[in-house]
Short mmCIF file of C-alpha atoms in Angstrom, two decimals:
data_model
loop_
_atom_site.label_atom_id
_atom_site.label_comp_id
_atom_site.label_asym_id
_atom_site.label_seq_id
_atom_site.Cartn_x
_atom_site.Cartn_y
_atom_site.Cartn_z
CA UNK A 133 -29.35 -42.21 32.19
CA UNK A 134 -28.57 -37.94 32.67
CA UNK A 135 -26.21 -36.06 30.08
CA UNK A 136 -22.99 -37.40 29.74
CA UNK A 137 -21.58 -34.17 29.95
CA UNK A 138 -21.96 -32.25 32.77
CA UNK A 139 -21.87 -28.23 33.29
CA UNK A 140 -18.15 -28.39 33.78
CA UNK A 141 -16.94 -30.90 31.03
CA UNK A 142 -15.60 -28.31 28.41
CA UNK A 143 -17.59 -28.97 25.29
CA UNK A 144 -14.04 -29.77 23.15
CA UNK A 145 -14.16 -32.99 25.00
CA UNK A 146 -16.95 -34.95 23.26
CA UNK A 147 -13.69 -34.37 20.43
CA UNK A 148 -11.01 -35.66 21.87
CA UNK A 149 -7.97 -37.53 20.17
CA UNK A 150 -7.59 -40.88 21.44
CA UNK A 151 -3.89 -39.88 22.99
CA UNK A 152 -5.63 -37.47 25.49
CA UNK A 153 -7.89 -39.42 26.49
CA UNK A 154 -5.15 -40.38 29.84
CA UNK A 155 -4.34 -37.24 31.02
CA UNK A 156 -8.29 -36.20 30.33
CA UNK A 157 -9.08 -39.05 32.55
CA UNK A 158 -7.08 -37.41 35.54
CA UNK A 159 -8.77 -34.36 34.87
CA UNK A 160 -12.24 -35.61 35.32
CA UNK A 161 -11.12 -38.24 37.76
CA UNK A 162 -10.15 -34.67 39.84
CA UNK A 163 -13.85 -33.31 39.14
CA UNK A 164 -14.73 -36.83 40.47
CA UNK A 165 -13.01 -36.02 44.16
CA UNK A 166 -15.37 -32.74 44.16
CA UNK A 167 -18.33 -34.81 44.03
CA UNK A 168 -18.83 -33.57 40.24
CA UNK A 169 -21.69 -36.64 39.22
CA UNK A 170 -21.52 -35.36 35.52
CA UNK A 171 -17.67 -36.20 35.64
CA UNK A 172 -18.06 -39.93 37.42
CA UNK A 173 -20.70 -40.05 34.08
CA UNK A 174 -17.98 -39.74 31.54
CA UNK A 175 -15.85 -41.60 34.04
CA UNK A 176 -17.64 -44.48 34.07
CA UNK A 177 -18.44 -44.93 30.71
CA UNK A 178 -14.67 -44.65 30.09
CA UNK A 179 -13.41 -47.29 32.68
CA UNK A 180 -16.25 -49.34 32.80
CA UNK A 181 -15.04 -51.86 29.93
CA UNK A 182 -11.74 -52.66 30.86
CA UNK A 183 -12.57 -52.54 34.63
CA UNK A 184 -15.72 -55.46 34.06
CA UNK A 185 -13.51 -57.63 30.79
CA UNK A 186 -10.86 -57.79 33.51
CA UNK A 187 -12.52 -58.51 36.62
CA UNK A 188 -14.35 -60.98 34.54
CA UNK A 189 -11.25 -62.50 32.85
CA UNK A 190 -10.03 -62.96 36.28
CA UNK A 191 -13.14 -64.12 38.40
CA UNK A 192 -14.67 -66.44 35.29
CA UNK A 193 -18.37 -66.06 36.70
CA UNK A 194 -20.35 -63.38 35.34
CA UNK A 195 -22.97 -62.86 38.41
CA UNK A 196 -19.24 -62.57 40.70
CA UNK A 197 -17.75 -60.02 38.08
CA UNK A 198 -20.41 -57.90 38.60
CA UNK A 199 -20.79 -58.00 42.06
CA UNK A 200 -16.85 -56.73 42.39
CA UNK A 201 -17.40 -54.17 38.39
CA UNK A 202 -19.96 -52.77 40.68
CA UNK A 203 -17.99 -52.33 43.70
CA UNK A 204 -13.94 -50.83 42.18
CA UNK A 205 -16.57 -48.33 39.89
CA UNK A 206 -18.56 -47.28 44.19
CA UNK A 207 -14.66 -47.29 44.84
CA UNK A 208 -13.45 -45.32 42.44
CA UNK A 209 -16.59 -42.64 43.06
CA UNK A 210 -16.12 -42.47 46.95
CA UNK A 211 -11.91 -42.60 47.09
CA UNK A 212 -11.57 -40.54 43.73
CA UNK A 213 -9.72 -37.89 46.36
CA UNK A 214 -6.89 -40.40 47.26
CA UNK A 215 -6.13 -40.61 43.03
CA UNK A 216 -3.18 -38.82 42.66
CA UNK A 217 -2.08 -38.06 39.50
CA UNK A 218 2.10 -37.18 39.82
CA UNK A 219 1.89 -40.66 40.50
CA UNK A 220 0.42 -42.74 37.62
CA UNK A 221 -2.16 -42.29 35.45
CA UNK A 222 -6.30 -42.50 36.89
CA UNK A 223 -5.89 -45.71 34.69
CA UNK A 224 -4.15 -46.97 36.69
CA UNK A 225 -5.17 -46.19 39.14
CA UNK A 226 -9.19 -47.70 39.01
CA UNK A 227 -7.42 -50.39 37.46
CA UNK A 228 -4.62 -51.37 39.58
CA UNK A 229 -8.03 -51.16 42.69
CA UNK A 230 -10.04 -54.27 40.37
CA UNK A 231 -6.87 -56.18 39.55
CA UNK A 232 -6.88 -56.54 44.35
CA UNK A 233 -10.64 -57.12 44.20
CA UNK A 234 -11.08 -59.54 42.01
CA UNK A 235 -7.66 -61.33 43.40
CA UNK A 236 -9.67 -60.31 46.32
CA UNK A 237 -12.74 -63.25 45.10
CA UNK A 238 -10.21 -65.56 43.88
CA UNK A 239 -8.26 -66.11 46.06
CA UNK A 240 -11.16 -65.88 49.19
CA UNK A 241 -11.80 -69.74 50.10
CA UNK A 242 -15.10 -70.32 48.54
CA UNK A 243 -14.60 -68.44 45.39
CA UNK A 244 -11.27 -70.89 45.33
CA UNK A 245 -12.77 -73.75 46.14
CA UNK A 246 -16.18 -73.02 43.20
CA UNK A 247 -13.13 -72.66 41.38
CA UNK A 248 -10.82 -75.19 41.62
CA UNK A 249 -13.69 -77.25 40.49
CA UNK A 250 -14.66 -75.54 37.42
CA UNK A 251 -10.96 -75.23 37.09
CA UNK A 252 -10.41 -79.69 36.90
CA UNK A 253 -13.95 -79.54 34.44
CA UNK A 254 -11.46 -77.50 32.79
CA UNK A 255 -8.38 -76.86 32.48
CA UNK A 256 -6.60 -72.82 31.77
CA UNK A 257 -6.19 -72.35 28.35
CA UNK A 258 -3.60 -69.42 28.13
CA UNK A 259 -3.78 -68.45 25.70
CA UNK A 260 -7.18 -67.97 25.39
CA UNK A 261 -6.12 -64.25 26.13
CA UNK A 262 -5.39 -63.30 22.57
CA UNK A 263 -8.80 -65.57 21.03
CA UNK A 264 -11.40 -63.71 23.24
CA UNK A 265 -10.04 -60.14 24.01
CA UNK A 266 -12.30 -57.90 21.85
CA UNK A 267 -9.94 -56.62 18.71
CA UNK A 268 -9.80 -52.94 19.76
CA UNK A 269 -6.11 -51.73 19.10
CA UNK A 270 -5.21 -51.45 22.27
CA UNK A 271 -5.76 -55.17 21.97
CA UNK A 272 -4.14 -56.47 18.91
CA UNK A 273 -0.63 -54.34 19.66
CA UNK A 274 -0.94 -56.03 23.11
CA UNK A 275 -1.01 -59.48 21.33
CA UNK A 276 1.06 -58.58 19.10
CA UNK A 277 3.52 -57.83 22.18
CA UNK A 278 2.74 -60.50 24.14
CA UNK A 279 3.73 -63.33 20.58
CA UNK A 280 7.60 -61.02 20.81
CA UNK A 281 7.97 -63.33 23.84
CA UNK A 282 9.16 -66.96 24.87
CA UNK A 283 6.36 -69.02 25.63
CA UNK A 284 7.25 -69.02 29.01
CA UNK A 285 7.53 -65.39 29.77
CA UNK A 286 4.25 -64.85 28.22
CA UNK A 287 2.22 -68.92 30.58
CA UNK A 288 3.96 -67.07 33.14
CA UNK A 289 2.13 -63.21 32.87
CA UNK A 290 -1.70 -64.26 31.75
CA UNK A 291 -1.87 -66.74 33.70
CA UNK A 292 -0.38 -64.48 37.05
CA UNK A 293 -2.63 -61.73 36.30
CA UNK A 294 -5.30 -62.31 33.70
CA UNK A 295 -6.03 -66.04 35.56
CA UNK A 296 -5.12 -64.70 39.26
CA UNK A 297 -2.68 -67.25 40.71
CA UNK A 298 0.02 -66.61 42.41
CA UNK A 299 3.62 -66.93 40.88
CA UNK A 300 4.36 -69.68 42.97
CA UNK A 301 0.70 -71.07 41.63
CA UNK A 302 1.66 -70.38 38.36
CA UNK A 303 5.22 -72.09 39.01
CA UNK A 304 3.07 -75.36 40.11
CA UNK A 305 1.18 -75.21 37.23
CA UNK A 306 3.16 -74.88 34.73
CA UNK A 307 6.08 -77.41 36.55
CA UNK A 308 8.68 -75.16 37.05
CA UNK A 309 10.72 -73.26 39.77
CA UNK A 310 9.77 -70.56 41.40
CA UNK A 311 12.75 -68.48 40.66
CA UNK A 312 12.72 -69.37 38.08
CA UNK A 313 8.78 -67.92 37.09
CA UNK A 314 10.22 -65.31 39.62
CA UNK A 315 12.82 -64.19 36.08
CA UNK A 316 10.49 -64.72 33.50
CA UNK A 317 7.63 -62.72 34.91
CA UNK A 318 9.94 -59.76 35.26
CA UNK A 319 11.73 -60.51 31.95
CA UNK A 320 8.31 -60.88 30.05
CA UNK A 321 6.84 -57.52 31.33
CA UNK A 322 9.97 -55.94 30.89
CA UNK A 323 9.95 -56.20 27.17
CA UNK A 324 5.95 -56.07 27.05
CA UNK A 325 7.00 -52.58 28.13
CA UNK A 326 9.16 -51.58 25.89
CA UNK A 327 7.28 -53.29 23.26
CA UNK A 328 4.22 -51.84 24.25
CA UNK A 329 6.05 -48.04 24.82
CA UNK A 330 4.67 -47.69 28.25
CA UNK A 331 6.11 -43.62 30.03
CA UNK A 332 7.14 -44.31 33.12
CA UNK B 299 13.55 -67.42 54.85
CA UNK B 300 14.89 -64.02 54.44
CA UNK B 301 16.05 -63.93 50.70
CA UNK B 302 18.64 -61.81 49.78
CA UNK B 303 18.17 -58.11 48.09
CA UNK B 304 19.17 -59.06 45.16
CA UNK B 305 15.80 -61.80 45.15
CA UNK B 306 14.01 -59.59 46.30
CA UNK B 307 14.41 -57.40 44.06
CA UNK B 308 13.65 -59.99 41.37
CA UNK B 309 9.94 -59.87 42.83
CA UNK B 310 9.01 -56.70 41.36
CA UNK B 311 6.91 -58.18 38.59
CA UNK B 312 5.03 -60.43 40.49
CA UNK B 313 4.40 -58.14 43.16
CA UNK B 314 2.95 -55.50 39.98
CA UNK B 315 1.03 -58.15 39.02
CA UNK B 316 -0.52 -59.19 41.94
CA UNK B 317 1.05 -62.13 41.82
CA UNK B 318 2.42 -62.79 45.78
CA UNK B 319 0.84 -63.31 49.04
CA UNK B 320 0.83 -62.32 52.48
CA UNK B 321 4.77 -62.61 53.69
CA UNK B 322 6.35 -62.34 50.80
CA UNK B 323 4.01 -59.32 49.99
CA UNK B 324 5.01 -57.48 52.43
CA UNK B 325 7.88 -57.86 52.46
CA UNK B 326 8.20 -57.13 49.26
CA UNK B 327 6.83 -53.64 50.20
CA UNK B 328 8.96 -52.56 52.92
CA UNK B 329 11.60 -53.50 50.44
CA UNK B 330 10.18 -50.49 48.23
CA UNK B 331 10.80 -48.21 51.01
CA UNK B 332 14.17 -48.25 50.57
CA UNK B 333 14.53 -48.47 46.57
CA UNK B 334 14.11 -45.78 44.45
CA UNK B 335 14.81 -47.82 41.46
CA UNK B 336 12.62 -50.39 42.23
CA UNK B 337 9.15 -48.05 42.69
CA UNK B 338 10.37 -46.83 39.74
CA UNK B 339 10.49 -50.77 38.54
CA UNK B 340 7.16 -51.22 39.18
CA UNK B 341 5.23 -48.12 38.56
CA UNK B 342 6.69 -48.96 34.95
CA UNK B 343 5.16 -52.62 35.23
CA UNK B 344 1.98 -51.43 36.19
CA UNK B 345 1.44 -49.39 33.65
CA UNK B 346 1.80 -52.67 31.55
CA UNK B 347 -1.09 -54.15 33.63
CA UNK B 348 -2.81 -51.52 32.37
CA UNK B 349 -2.27 -52.00 28.61
CA UNK B 350 -3.47 -56.15 29.00
CA UNK B 351 -6.38 -54.48 31.19
CA UNK B 352 -7.17 -52.27 28.43
CA UNK B 353 -6.76 -55.22 25.77
CA UNK B 354 -9.34 -57.85 27.89
CA UNK B 355 -11.87 -55.00 27.95
CA UNK B 356 -16.00 -56.29 27.50
CA UNK B 357 -19.27 -55.36 27.58
CA UNK B 358 -20.48 -55.36 30.64
CA UNK B 359 -24.28 -55.93 32.26
CA UNK B 360 -26.57 -53.88 30.29
CA UNK B 361 -27.88 -52.61 34.57
CA UNK B 362 -25.26 -52.08 35.82
CA UNK B 363 -24.26 -48.30 34.53
CA UNK B 364 -27.90 -47.35 36.65
CA UNK B 365 -26.83 -48.99 39.50
CA UNK B 366 -23.59 -47.51 40.04
CA UNK B 367 -24.12 -44.11 39.03
CA UNK B 368 -27.63 -44.84 42.33
CA UNK B 369 -25.36 -46.20 44.36
CA UNK B 370 -22.95 -42.56 43.97
CA UNK B 371 -25.15 -40.19 44.31
CA UNK B 372 -26.41 -41.79 47.27
CA UNK B 373 -22.68 -42.54 48.59
CA UNK B 374 -20.72 -40.08 50.32
CA UNK B 375 -16.87 -39.38 49.47
CA UNK B 376 -13.53 -40.31 51.34
CA UNK B 377 -12.39 -36.91 52.00
CA UNK B 378 -8.31 -36.72 50.92
CA UNK B 379 -5.60 -37.30 53.62
CA UNK B 380 -3.98 -34.38 54.15
CA UNK B 381 -1.16 -35.04 56.97
CA UNK B 382 -0.96 -38.61 54.76
CA UNK B 383 0.00 -37.04 51.17
CA UNK B 384 2.47 -35.45 52.86
CA UNK B 385 4.19 -38.10 54.47
CA UNK B 386 3.93 -40.89 51.48
CA UNK B 387 5.51 -38.64 49.09
CA UNK B 388 8.77 -38.54 51.54
CA UNK B 389 8.68 -42.13 53.38
CA UNK B 390 6.76 -43.76 50.56
CA UNK B 391 7.78 -43.82 47.09
CA UNK B 392 6.47 -46.74 45.80
CA UNK B 393 2.80 -46.34 47.45
CA UNK B 394 1.27 -44.75 44.00
CA UNK B 395 0.98 -47.90 42.67
CA UNK B 396 2.34 -50.36 45.10
CA UNK B 397 0.38 -49.91 48.28
CA UNK B 398 -1.70 -53.81 49.53
CA UNK B 399 -5.49 -53.00 49.63
CA UNK B 400 -6.41 -56.64 50.31
CA UNK B 401 -8.24 -56.19 53.97
CA UNK B 402 -8.75 -59.81 55.95
CA UNK B 403 -4.40 -61.20 54.92
CA UNK B 404 -3.24 -58.25 56.31
CA UNK B 405 -3.70 -55.58 58.28
CA UNK B 406 -1.76 -52.79 56.23
CA UNK B 407 -3.87 -50.77 54.36
CA UNK B 408 -3.07 -48.25 52.13
CA UNK B 409 -3.79 -44.33 51.78
CA UNK B 410 -3.97 -45.72 47.82
CA UNK B 411 -5.92 -48.15 46.82
CA UNK B 412 -8.58 -48.29 50.74
CA UNK B 413 -9.66 -52.27 51.06
CA UNK B 414 -13.26 -52.82 50.21
CA UNK B 415 -14.56 -53.10 53.61
CA UNK B 416 -13.38 -49.74 55.03
CA UNK B 417 -14.12 -48.27 51.45
CA UNK B 418 -18.10 -49.52 51.91
CA UNK B 419 -18.29 -49.00 55.75
CA UNK B 420 -17.08 -45.79 55.40
CA UNK B 421 -18.59 -44.97 53.02
CA UNK B 422 -21.97 -44.02 55.42
CA UNK B 423 -24.31 -44.81 52.97
CA UNK B 424 -26.52 -43.26 55.40
CA UNK B 425 -24.92 -41.30 57.97
CA UNK B 426 -25.41 -38.35 56.58
CA UNK B 427 -28.88 -38.10 54.94
CA UNK B 428 -29.54 -39.91 58.89
CA UNK B 429 -28.03 -36.40 61.26
CA UNK B 430 -30.59 -34.92 58.44
CA UNK B 431 -33.28 -36.67 58.97
CA UNK B 432 -33.87 -37.22 62.23
CA UNK B 433 -36.28 -35.14 64.67
CA UNK B 434 -35.53 -34.82 67.73
CA UNK B 435 -37.97 -32.93 70.49
CA UNK B 436 -37.49 -35.02 73.56
CA UNK B 437 -34.05 -35.81 75.89
CA UNK B 438 -35.63 -38.96 75.33
CA UNK B 439 -36.34 -38.72 71.52
CA UNK B 440 -32.73 -37.08 72.18
CA UNK B 441 -31.16 -40.52 73.59
CA UNK B 442 -32.74 -43.36 71.35
CA UNK B 443 -31.68 -41.09 68.87
CA UNK B 444 -27.90 -41.35 69.46
CA UNK B 445 -28.73 -44.71 70.15
CA UNK B 446 -29.63 -44.72 67.20
CA UNK B 447 -27.20 -43.65 65.13
CA UNK B 448 -24.65 -45.77 66.77
CA UNK B 449 -26.53 -49.22 65.95
CA UNK B 450 -26.17 -47.44 62.91
CA UNK B 451 -22.57 -45.80 62.98
CA UNK B 452 -21.70 -49.68 63.93
CA UNK B 453 -23.50 -51.58 60.61
CA UNK B 454 -22.36 -48.81 58.30
CA UNK B 455 -17.95 -49.58 59.54
CA UNK B 456 -18.74 -53.52 60.23
CA UNK B 457 -15.44 -54.72 58.86
CA UNK B 458 -17.69 -56.84 56.83
CA UNK B 459 -20.26 -54.64 55.85
CA UNK B 460 -20.88 -54.54 52.14
CA UNK B 461 -23.69 -53.02 49.92
CA UNK B 462 -26.72 -53.94 47.85
CA UNK B 463 -28.82 -51.46 44.94
CA UNK B 464 -31.73 -51.74 43.47
CA UNK B 465 -34.33 -49.51 41.16
CA UNK B 466 -38.51 -50.32 42.38
CA UNK B 467 -40.93 -50.70 40.22
CA UNK B 468 -42.24 -47.34 41.12
CA UNK B 469 -39.53 -45.57 40.43
CA UNK B 470 -35.89 -44.95 42.61
CA UNK B 471 -33.42 -47.03 44.15
CA UNK B 472 -33.63 -49.16 47.00
CA UNK B 473 -29.86 -49.30 48.83
CA UNK B 474 -28.87 -51.89 51.67
CA UNK B 475 -26.15 -52.27 53.66
CA UNK B 476 -25.37 -55.44 55.26
CA UNK B 477 -23.42 -56.61 58.06
CA UNK B 478 -23.32 -60.10 57.96
CA UNK B 479 -21.56 -60.25 60.98
CA UNK B 480 -23.71 -58.40 63.34
CA UNK B 481 -26.30 -60.25 61.46
CA UNK B 482 -28.08 -55.96 60.47
CA UNK B 483 -28.76 -53.51 58.26
CA UNK B 484 -29.36 -50.87 56.66
CA UNK B 485 -32.14 -50.51 54.69
CA UNK B 486 -31.97 -46.80 52.48
CA UNK B 487 -33.46 -45.31 49.25
CA UNK B 488 -33.51 -42.36 47.41
CA UNK B 489 -36.30 -41.10 44.62
CA UNK B 490 -39.19 -42.82 45.60
CA UNK B 491 -41.76 -41.65 45.06
CA UNK B 492 -44.40 -40.12 48.23
CA UNK B 493 -47.67 -41.58 49.24
CA UNK B 494 -50.92 -40.71 49.78
CA UNK B 495 -51.52 -40.36 54.33
CA UNK B 496 -52.96 -43.58 54.47
CA UNK B 497 -50.58 -45.70 52.74
CA UNK B 498 -46.67 -46.32 54.05
CA UNK B 499 -43.59 -48.62 52.42
CA UNK B 500 -42.83 -51.51 54.90
CA UNK B 501 -39.60 -53.42 54.86
CA UNK B 502 -39.72 -56.83 55.31
CA UNK B 503 -36.65 -59.21 55.63
CA UNK B 504 -38.32 -62.29 53.27
CA UNK B 505 -36.76 -65.81 54.40
CA UNK B 506 -37.51 -68.96 52.63
CA UNK B 507 -40.78 -69.47 53.81
CA UNK B 508 -42.29 -66.76 55.62
CA UNK B 509 -41.42 -62.87 55.24
CA UNK B 510 -41.38 -61.10 58.38
CA UNK B 511 -42.03 -56.80 59.26
CA UNK B 512 -38.73 -54.86 59.62
CA UNK B 513 -40.06 -51.10 60.11
CA UNK B 514 -42.06 -49.01 58.31
CA UNK B 515 -39.80 -46.48 56.32
CA UNK B 516 -40.22 -42.83 57.29
CA UNK B 517 -41.83 -40.87 54.49
CA UNK B 518 -39.54 -38.91 52.00
CA UNK B 519 -37.86 -36.14 52.28
CA UNK B 520 -35.44 -34.41 50.26
CA UNK B 521 -35.87 -37.25 47.30
CA UNK B 522 -34.88 -39.92 50.50
CA UNK B 523 -35.51 -42.03 53.32
CA UNK B 524 -34.27 -42.22 56.05
CA UNK B 525 -32.21 -45.33 57.40
CA UNK B 526 -33.77 -47.21 58.77
CA UNK B 527 -32.05 -49.79 60.42
CA UNK B 528 -33.13 -54.16 61.07
CA UNK B 529 -31.96 -56.14 63.38
CA UNK B 530 -32.05 -60.38 62.66
CA UNK B 531 -31.15 -60.45 59.36
CA UNK B 532 -30.85 -64.25 58.61
CA UNK B 533 -28.19 -66.13 56.09
CA UNK B 534 -31.22 -66.61 53.67
CA UNK B 535 -32.70 -63.93 54.00
CA UNK B 536 -33.61 -60.84 51.21
CA UNK B 537 -34.63 -57.64 51.52
CA UNK B 538 -38.65 -56.74 49.77
CA UNK B 539 -40.23 -53.49 50.78
CA UNK B 540 -44.25 -53.06 50.17
CA UNK B 541 -46.89 -49.84 49.94
CA UNK B 542 -49.80 -50.87 52.26
CA UNK B 543 -51.86 -49.23 54.69
CA UNK B 544 -50.69 -46.97 58.09
CA UNK B 545 -49.25 -48.16 60.55
CA UNK B 546 -48.55 -51.15 58.76
CA UNK B 547 -49.01 -55.11 58.12
CA UNK B 548 -47.57 -57.90 59.91
CA UNK B 549 -47.31 -60.06 56.81
CA UNK B 550 -47.27 -58.21 52.66
CA UNK B 551 -50.42 -56.89 51.69
CA UNK B 552 -49.22 -55.61 47.80
CA UNK B 553 -46.52 -57.02 45.32
CA UNK B 554 -43.42 -56.12 46.89
CA UNK B 555 -41.73 -52.29 44.51
CA UNK B 556 -38.40 -54.60 44.61
CA UNK B 557 -37.03 -57.44 45.91
CA UNK B 558 -33.14 -57.02 46.80
CA UNK B 559 -31.29 -60.67 47.58
CA UNK B 560 -28.01 -59.49 49.72
CA UNK B 561 -24.35 -58.96 49.34
CA UNK B 562 -22.59 -62.45 50.71
#
């Protein structure tokens, strides 16, 4: 493929510090909104791994995951003008789209049937997160914070987010009352947020 | 069932993880409009979920980059929503990370995260190309061109429009937008090499048993071929392109330069 850097891409970008990554991605997305294909290549390179990895976790099937990832990444290109940095980071914007598309896919009827068949064959491993995520610093940090939750909080969050289950489904899977799951997800996310030092 | 304010408030976590379904999600979104504190909470949870997503990062298949970048190069971008922007800021503080996008289950459309079908339909993958390249010289041609444009637009904006792209063996990228309900598809391409005048690119619908001719691609202009509309697309059809003698043939005589599986 072509150059990673577009004409309007400042030279210092290549050695940007990781902490600058987020706001830099915001800037790149603003350039993408103006039709800058070079900027889109860089955005692709930043987002393709988390987008694909997240979709893969939820959807499981590699071919379907690839299809959804392609739709999502193309949607990032197409709707970049709708991104508003005042309301959250570019990464959150894109990964929100990715998660919703993945959920749409698994909750559609045909997919649900296939998925039920698969999960009947192999029960969901709740702690799979810790095993399969790549050993990046972020993954380590997230795993440490997940370890700090109660078991029910952790299971509720991972089943809902990575498993793509609705919270009534999570309650059924864990044999726990609906209200309890609702509260555990909320409390768990609060702890996770504080542990990760998310600014909001 | 009507939830108390406190109960609704409790749903912020499940909402941020997309773990609410239909009616409950809609109810929570209505609650969000009136609850700036909830909006802030949801935003913090959405950022937290982003960290969970980052932790799941995995290497995508090698062909994805090329396909996405090729598709982007022939996909028109959505304009910014001007009036909506101001209105949203005033009335929907939460819509930034909260607007639900999944099309089929609720009719609502978030300005922030558009529905998939709309995203692809309105993508107008080829509409701009079409308008730029249609040659109009008589009233009859004008009428049929307008009718053709309308049919193309109908496919592009169909709620079930889906896009597929693939590189061809002679270079360039083939792009197909298909609407299953309309049984129609639009084919366009970028970067196909020009052919000598005695040759033409022919489009085929490839069924399990036979190949049906689906039209001749207009000669590439400015690196692209104008959109070609094909009807009668069957559920198990694939789409192929071959190089044939000028005028086309009734069945393929050469190996296809590309075969696309249509998205479901």
